[in-house]
Amino acid sequence: MSPEIFTLLDKEMTMARTAISEKNDGKARVCARRAIVILMQHTDATEQSEWNSRLALEHLTKTDEFPNEVVNAAKRLQGGLRAQLLGEEYSENPIEDAEIIIRYFVDLP
């Protein structure tokens, strides 16, 4: 992965941390999801070239090639305020969940 990609990922994760410090969990989730989209657009994970957060997270949760830790982090990131209100699975720590996914792809040979 190029240094430019790491810069883009860092920018999104920094915005997510800022959002958390401002008690804006929704914005933090959006930033974490955008980081995953950036990651998926610049990896050889699939032949797909156009990603959005829904497609990226669905791919991570529905493809058998990813470890449970990555799948579970992606599932949590899929949930937002509606999921929280309905008692469904959602990310209580979108930064940590995004970092789990990012580490997986960065550590690939």
CSV table of N, CA and C in Angstrom, one decimal:
chain,number,residue,atom,x,y,z
A,1,MET,N,0.8,-1.2,0.0
A,1,MET,CA,0.0,0.0,0.0
A,1,MET,C,0.9,1.2,0.0
A,2,SER,N,0.5,2.2,-0.8
A,2,SER,CA,1.3,3.4,-0.9
A,2,SER,C,1.2,4.3,0.3
A,3,PRO,N,2.2,5.2,0.5
A,3,PRO,CA,2.1,6.2,1.6
A,3,PRO,C,0.9,7.1,1.5
A,4,GLU,N,0.4,7.4,0.3
A,4,GLU,CA,-0.7,8.2,0.2
A,4,GLU,C,-2.0,7.6,0.8
A,5,ILE,N,-2.1,6.2,0.6
A,5,ILE,CA,-3.2,5.5,1.2
A,5,ILE,C,-3.2,5.6,2.7
A,6,PHE,N,-2.0,5.4,3.3
A,6,PHE,CA,-1.8,5.5,4.7
A,6,PHE,C,-2.2,6.9,5.2
A,7,THR,N,-1.9,7.9,4.4
A,7,THR,CA,-2.2,9.3,4.8
A,7,THR,C,-3.7,9.5,4.8
A,8,LEU,N,-4.4,8.9,3.8
A,8,LEU,CA,-5.9,9.0,3.7
A,8,LEU,C,-6.5,8.3,4.9
A,9,LEU,N,-6.0,7.1,5.2
A,9,LEU,CA,-6.5,6.3,6.3
A,9,LEU,C,-6.3,7.1,7.6
A,10,ASP,N,-5.2,7.6,7.8
A,10,ASP,CA,-4.9,8.4,9.0
A,10,ASP,C,-5.8,9.6,9.2
A,11,LYS,N,-6.1,10.2,8.1
A,11,LYS,CA,-7.0,11.4,8.1
A,11,LYS,C,-8.4,11.0,8.6
A,12,GLU,N,-8.9,9.9,8.0
A,12,GLU,CA,-10.2,9.5,8.4
A,12,GLU,C,-10.2,9.0,9.9
A,13,MET,N,-9.2,8.3,10.3
A,13,MET,CA,-9.2,7.9,11.7
A,13,MET,C,-9.0,9.0,12.7
A,14,THR,N,-8.2,10.0,12.3
A,14,THR,CA,-8.1,11.2,13.1
A,14,THR,C,-9.4,12.0,13.2
A,15,MET,N,-10.1,12.1,12.1
A,15,MET,CA,-11.5,12.7,12.2
A,15,MET,C,-12.4,11.9,13.1
A,16,ALA,N,-12.3,10.5,13.0
A,16,ALA,CA,-13.1,9.7,13.9
A,16,ALA,C,-12.8,9.9,15.4
A,17,ARG,N,-11.5,10.0,15.7
A,17,ARG,CA,-11.1,10.3,17.1
A,17,ARG,C,-11.6,11.7,17.5
A,18,THR,N,-11.5,12.7,16.7
A,18,THR,CA,-12.0,14.0,17.0
A,18,THR,C,-13.5,13.9,17.3
A,19,ALA,N,-14.2,13.2,16.4
A,19,ALA,CA,-15.7,13.0,16.6
A,19,ALA,C,-16.0,12.4,17.9
A,20,ILE,N,-15.3,11.4,18.3
A,20,ILE,CA,-15.5,10.7,19.6
A,20,ILE,C,-15.3,11.7,20.7
A,21,SER,N,-14.2,12.5,20.6
A,21,SER,CA,-13.9,13.5,21.7
A,21,SER,C,-15.0,14.5,21.8
A,22,GLU,N,-15.7,14.8,20.7
A,22,GLU,CA,-16.8,15.7,20.6
A,22,GLU,C,-18.2,15.0,20.9
A,23,LYS,N,-18.1,13.8,21.3
A,23,LYS,CA,-19.3,13.0,21.7
A,23,LYS,C,-20.2,12.8,20.4
A,24,ASN,N,-19.6,12.7,19.2
A,24,ASN,CA,-20.4,12.6,18.0
A,24,ASN,C,-20.1,11.2,17.5
A,25,ASP,N,-20.8,10.2,18.1
A,25,ASP,CA,-20.6,8.8,17.7
A,25,ASP,C,-21.0,8.5,16.3
A,26,GLY,N,-22.0,9.1,15.8
A,26,GLY,CA,-22.4,8.9,14.4
A,26,GLY,C,-21.4,9.3,13.4
A,27,LYS,N,-20.8,10.5,13.6
A,27,LYS,CA,-19.7,10.9,12.7
A,27,LYS,C,-18.5,10.0,12.8
A,28,ALA,N,-18.2,9.5,14.0
A,28,ALA,CA,-17.1,8.6,14.2
A,28,ALA,C,-17.3,7.3,13.4
A,29,ARG,N,-18.5,6.8,13.4
A,29,ARG,CA,-18.8,5.6,12.6
A,29,ARG,C,-18.7,5.9,11.1
A,30,VAL,N,-19.1,7.1,10.7
A,30,VAL,CA,-19.0,7.4,9.3
A,30,VAL,C,-17.5,7.5,8.9
A,31,CYS,N,-16.7,8.1,9.7
A,31,CYS,CA,-15.3,8.2,9.4
A,31,CYS,C,-14.6,6.8,9.4
A,32,ALA,N,-15.0,6.0,10.3
A,32,ALA,CA,-14.4,4.7,10.4
A,32,ALA,C,-14.8,3.9,9.1
A,33,ARG,N,-16.1,4.0,8.7
A,33,ARG,CA,-16.5,3.3,7.5
A,33,ARG,C,-15.8,3.8,6.3
A,34,ARG,N,-15.6,5.2,6.2
A,34,ARG,CA,-14.9,5.7,5.0
A,34,ARG,C,-13.5,5.2,5.0
A,35,ALA,N,-12.9,5.0,6.1
A,35,ALA,CA,-11.5,4.4,6.1
A,35,ALA,C,-11.5,3.0,5.5
A,36,ILE,N,-12.5,2.2,5.8
A,36,ILE,CA,-12.7,0.9,5.3
A,36,ILE,C,-12.9,0.9,3.8
A,37,VAL,N,-13.6,1.9,3.3
A,37,VAL,CA,-13.8,2.0,1.9
A,37,VAL,C,-12.5,2.4,1.2
A,38,ILE,N,-11.8,3.3,1.7
A,38,ILE,CA,-10.4,3.6,1.2
A,38,ILE,C,-9.6,2.4,1.1
A,39,LEU,N,-9.6,1.6,2.2
A,39,LEU,CA,-8.8,0.4,2.3
A,39,LEU,C,-9.2,-0.6,1.2
A,40,MET,N,-10.5,-0.8,1.0
A,40,MET,CA,-11.0,-1.8,0.0
A,40,MET,C,-10.7,-1.3,-1.4
A,41,GLN,N,-10.7,0.0,-1.6
A,41,GLN,CA,-10.5,0.5,-3.0
A,41,GLN,C,-9.0,0.3,-3.4
A,42,HIS,N,-8.1,0.2,-2.4
A,42,HIS,CA,-6.7,0.1,-2.7
A,42,HIS,C,-6.1,-1.2,-2.3
A,43,THR,N,-6.9,-2.3,-2.3
A,43,THR,CA,-6.4,-3.6,-1.9
A,43,THR,C,-6.8,-4.5,-3.0
A,44,ASP,N,-6.1,-5.6,-3.1
A,44,ASP,CA,-6.5,-6.6,-4.1
A,44,ASP,C,-7.5,-7.7,-3.6
A,45,ALA,N,-8.3,-7.2,-2.7
A,45,ALA,CA,-9.2,-8.2,-2.0
A,45,ALA,C,-10.2,-8.8,-3.0
A,46,THR,N,-10.6,-8.0,-4.0
A,46,THR,CA,-11.6,-8.5,-5.0
A,46,THR,C,-11.3,-7.8,-6.3
A,47,GLU,N,-12.1,-8.2,-7.3
A,47,GLU,CA,-12.0,-7.6,-8.6
A,47,GLU,C,-12.9,-6.3,-8.6
A,48,GLN,N,-13.7,-6.1,-7.6
A,48,GLN,CA,-14.5,-4.9,-7.6
A,48,GLN,C,-13.7,-3.6,-7.5
A,49,SER,N,-14.1,-2.6,-8.3
A,49,SER,CA,-13.3,-1.4,-8.2
A,49,SER,C,-14.1,-0.2,-7.6
A,50,GLU,N,-15.4,-0.3,-7.6
A,50,GLU,CA,-16.2,0.8,-6.9
A,50,GLU,C,-16.7,0.3,-5.6
A,51,TRP,N,-16.4,1.0,-4.5
A,51,TRP,CA,-16.9,0.6,-3.2
A,51,TRP,C,-17.6,1.7,-2.6
A,52,ASN,N,-18.6,1.4,-1.7
A,52,ASN,CA,-19.2,2.3,-0.8
A,52,ASN,C,-19.2,1.6,0.6
A,53,SER,N,-19.5,2.2,1.6
A,53,SER,CA,-19.4,1.6,2.9
A,53,SER,C,-20.3,0.3,3.1
A,54,ARG,N,-21.5,0.4,2.5
A,54,ARG,CA,-22.4,-0.8,2.6
A,54,ARG,C,-21.8,-2.0,1.9
A,55,LEU,N,-21.3,-1.7,0.6
A,55,LEU,CA,-20.7,-2.8,-0.1
A,55,LEU,C,-19.4,-3.4,0.5
A,56,ALA,N,-18.6,-2.5,1.0
A,56,ALA,CA,-17.3,-2.9,1.7
A,56,ALA,C,-17.6,-3.8,2.9
A,57,LEU,N,-18.5,-3.3,3.8
A,57,LEU,CA,-18.8,-4.0,5.0
A,57,LEU,C,-19.5,-5.4,4.7
A,58,GLU,N,-20.4,-5.3,3.7
A,58,GLU,CA,-21.1,-6.6,3.3
A,58,GLU,C,-20.1,-7.6,2.8
A,59,HIS,N,-19.1,-7.1,2.0
A,59,HIS,CA,-18.1,-8.0,1.5
A,59,HIS,C,-17.3,-8.7,2.6
A,60,LEU,N,-17.0,-7.9,3.6
A,60,LEU,CA,-16.2,-8.4,4.7
A,60,LEU,C,-17.0,-9.4,5.5
A,61,THR,N,-18.3,-9.2,5.6
A,61,THR,CA,-19.1,-10.1,6.5
A,61,THR,C,-19.6,-11.3,5.7
A,62,LYS,N,-19.6,-11.3,4.4
A,62,LYS,CA,-20.2,-12.4,3.7
A,62,LYS,C,-19.2,-13.2,2.9
A,63,THR,N,-18.0,-12.9,3.0
A,63,THR,CA,-16.9,-13.6,2.3
A,63,THR,C,-16.2,-14.5,3.3
A,64,ASP,N,-16.1,-15.8,2.9
A,64,ASP,CA,-15.5,-16.7,3.9
A,64,ASP,C,-14.0,-16.6,4.1
A,65,GLU,N,-13.4,-15.7,3.4
A,65,GLU,CA,-11.9,-15.7,3.5
A,65,GLU,C,-11.3,-14.9,4.6
A,66,PHE,N,-12.2,-14.2,5.3
A,66,PHE,CA,-11.7,-13.3,6.4
A,66,PHE,C,-11.8,-13.9,7.8
A,67,PRO,N,-10.9,-13.6,8.7
A,67,PRO,CA,-11.0,-14.2,10.0
A,67,PRO,C,-12.2,-13.6,10.8
A,68,ASN,N,-12.6,-14.4,11.8
A,68,ASN,CA,-13.8,-14.0,12.6
A,68,ASN,C,-13.6,-12.6,13.2
A,69,GLU,N,-12.4,-12.2,13.6
A,69,GLU,CA,-12.2,-10.9,14.2
A,69,GLU,C,-12.6,-9.8,13.2
A,70,VAL,N,-12.2,-10.0,11.9
A,70,VAL,CA,-12.5,-9.0,10.9
A,70,VAL,C,-14.0,-9.0,10.6
A,71,VAL,N,-14.6,-10.2,10.5
A,71,VAL,CA,-16.0,-10.3,10.2
A,71,VAL,C,-16.8,-9.6,11.3
A,72,ASN,N,-16.5,-9.9,12.5
A,72,ASN,CA,-17.2,-9.3,13.6
A,72,ASN,C,-17.1,-7.8,13.7
A,73,ALA,N,-15.9,-7.3,13.4
A,73,ALA,CA,-15.7,-5.8,13.4
A,73,ALA,C,-16.5,-5.2,12.3
A,74,ALA,N,-16.6,-5.8,11.2
A,74,ALA,CA,-17.4,-5.3,10.1
A,74,ALA,C,-18.9,-5.3,10.4
A,75,LYS,N,-19.3,-6.4,11.0
A,75,LYS,CA,-20.7,-6.5,11.4
A,75,LYS,C,-21.1,-5.4,12.4
A,76,ARG,N,-20.2,-5.1,13.4
A,76,ARG,CA,-20.5,-4.0,14.3
A,76,ARG,C,-20.5,-2.7,13.6
A,77,LEU,N,-19.6,-2.5,12.7
A,77,LEU,CA,-19.6,-1.2,12.0
A,77,LEU,C,-20.8,-1.0,11.1
A,78,GLN,N,-21.5,-2.1,10.7
A,78,GLN,CA,-22.7,-1.9,9.9
A,78,GLN,C,-23.8,-1.3,10.7
A,79,GLY,N,-23.8,-1.6,12.0
A,79,GLY,CA,-24.9,-1.1,12.8
A,79,GLY,C,-24.7,0.4,13.2
A,80,GLY,N,-25.8,1.1,13.2
A,80,GLY,CA,-25.7,2.5,13.6
A,80,GLY,C,-26.7,2.8,14.7
A,81,LEU,N,-27.2,4.0,14.7
A,81,LEU,CA,-28.2,4.4,15.7
A,81,LEU,C,-29.4,3.6,15.7
A,82,ARG,N,-30.0,3.3,14.6
A,82,ARG,CA,-31.2,2.4,14.5
A,82,ARG,C,-30.9,1.1,15.1
A,83,ALA,N,-29.8,0.4,14.8
A,83,ALA,CA,-29.4,-0.8,15.4
A,83,ALA,C,-29.3,-0.7,16.9
A,84,GLN,N,-28.7,0.4,17.4
A,84,GLN,CA,-28.6,0.6,18.8
A,84,GLN,C,-29.9,0.7,19.5
A,85,LEU,N,-30.8,1.5,18.9
A,85,LEU,CA,-32.2,1.6,19.5
A,85,LEU,C,-33.0,0.4,19.4
A,86,LEU,N,-32.7,-0.5,18.5
A,86,LEU,CA,-33.5,-1.8,18.4
A,86,LEU,C,-32.8,-2.9,19.1
A,87,GLY,N,-31.7,-2.6,19.8
A,87,GLY,CA,-31.0,-3.6,20.6
A,87,GLY,C,-30.2,-4.6,19.8
A,88,GLU,N,-29.9,-4.2,18.5
A,88,GLU,CA,-29.1,-5.0,17.6
A,88,GLU,C,-27.6,-4.7,17.8
A,89,GLU,N,-26.8,-5.5,17.1
A,89,GLU,CA,-25.4,-5.3,17.1
A,89,GLU,C,-25.0,-4.0,16.5
A,90,TYR,N,-24.1,-3.3,17.1
A,90,TYR,CA,-23.6,-2.0,16.6
A,90,TYR,C,-22.2,-1.8,17.2
A,91,SER,N,-21.5,-0.9,16.6
A,91,SER,CA,-20.1,-0.6,17.1
A,91,SER,C,-20.1,0.4,18.2
A,92,GLU,N,-19.7,-0.1,19.4
A,92,GLU,CA,-19.5,0.8,20.5
A,92,GLU,C,-18.2,1.6,20.4
A,93,ASN,N,-17.3,1.0,19.6
A,93,ASN,CA,-16.0,1.6,19.4
A,93,ASN,C,-15.6,1.5,18.0
A,94,PRO,N,-16.1,2.4,17.1
A,94,PRO,CA,-15.9,2.3,15.7
A,94,PRO,C,-14.4,2.4,15.3
A,95,ILE,N,-13.6,3.2,16.1
A,95,ILE,CA,-12.2,3.3,15.8
A,95,ILE,C,-11.5,2.0,16.0
A,96,GLU,N,-11.8,1.3,17.1
A,96,GLU,CA,-11.2,0.0,17.3
A,96,GLU,C,-11.6,-1.0,16.2
A,97,ASP,N,-12.9,-1.0,15.9
A,97,ASP,CA,-13.3,-1.9,14.9
A,97,ASP,C,-12.7,-1.7,13.5
A,98,ALA,N,-12.6,-0.4,13.1
A,98,ALA,CA,-11.9,-0.1,11.9
A,98,ALA,C,-10.4,-0.5,11.9
A,99,GLU,N,-9.8,-0.3,13.1
A,99,GLU,CA,-8.3,-0.6,13.2
A,99,GLU,C,-8.1,-2.1,13.1
A,100,ILE,N,-9.1,-2.9,13.6
A,100,ILE,CA,-9.0,-4.4,13.4
A,100,ILE,C,-8.9,-4.7,11.9
A,101,ILE,N,-9.8,-4.1,11.2
A,101,ILE,CA,-9.9,-4.4,9.7
A,101,ILE,C,-8.6,-3.9,9.0
A,102,ILE,N,-8.2,-2.7,9.3
A,102,ILE,CA,-7.1,-2.1,8.7
A,102,ILE,C,-5.8,-2.9,9.0
A,103,ARG,N,-5.6,-3.3,10.2
A,103,ARG,CA,-4.4,-4.1,10.6
A,103,ARG,C,-4.4,-5.4,9.8
A,104,TYR,N,-5.6,-6.1,9.6
A,104,TYR,CA,-5.6,-7.3,8.9
A,104,TYR,C,-5.1,-7.1,7.5
A,105,PHE,N,-5.5,-6.1,6.8
A,105,PHE,CA,-5.1,-5.8,5.4
A,105,PHE,C,-3.6,-5.4,5.3
A,106,VAL,N,-3.2,-4.5,6.2
A,106,VAL,CA,-1.8,-4.0,6.2
A,106,VAL,C,-0.9,-5.2,6.5
A,107,ASP,N,-1.3,-6.1,7.3
A,107,ASP,CA,-0.4,-7.3,7.7
A,107,ASP,C,-0.3,-8.4,6.6
A,108,LEU,N,-1.2,-8.3,5.6
A,108,LEU,CA,-1.1,-9.3,4.5
A,108,LEU,C,0.2,-9.3,3.8
A,109,PRO,N,0.7,-10.5,3.4
A,109,PRO,CA,2.0,-10.5,2.7
A,109,PRO,C,1.9,-9.9,1.3
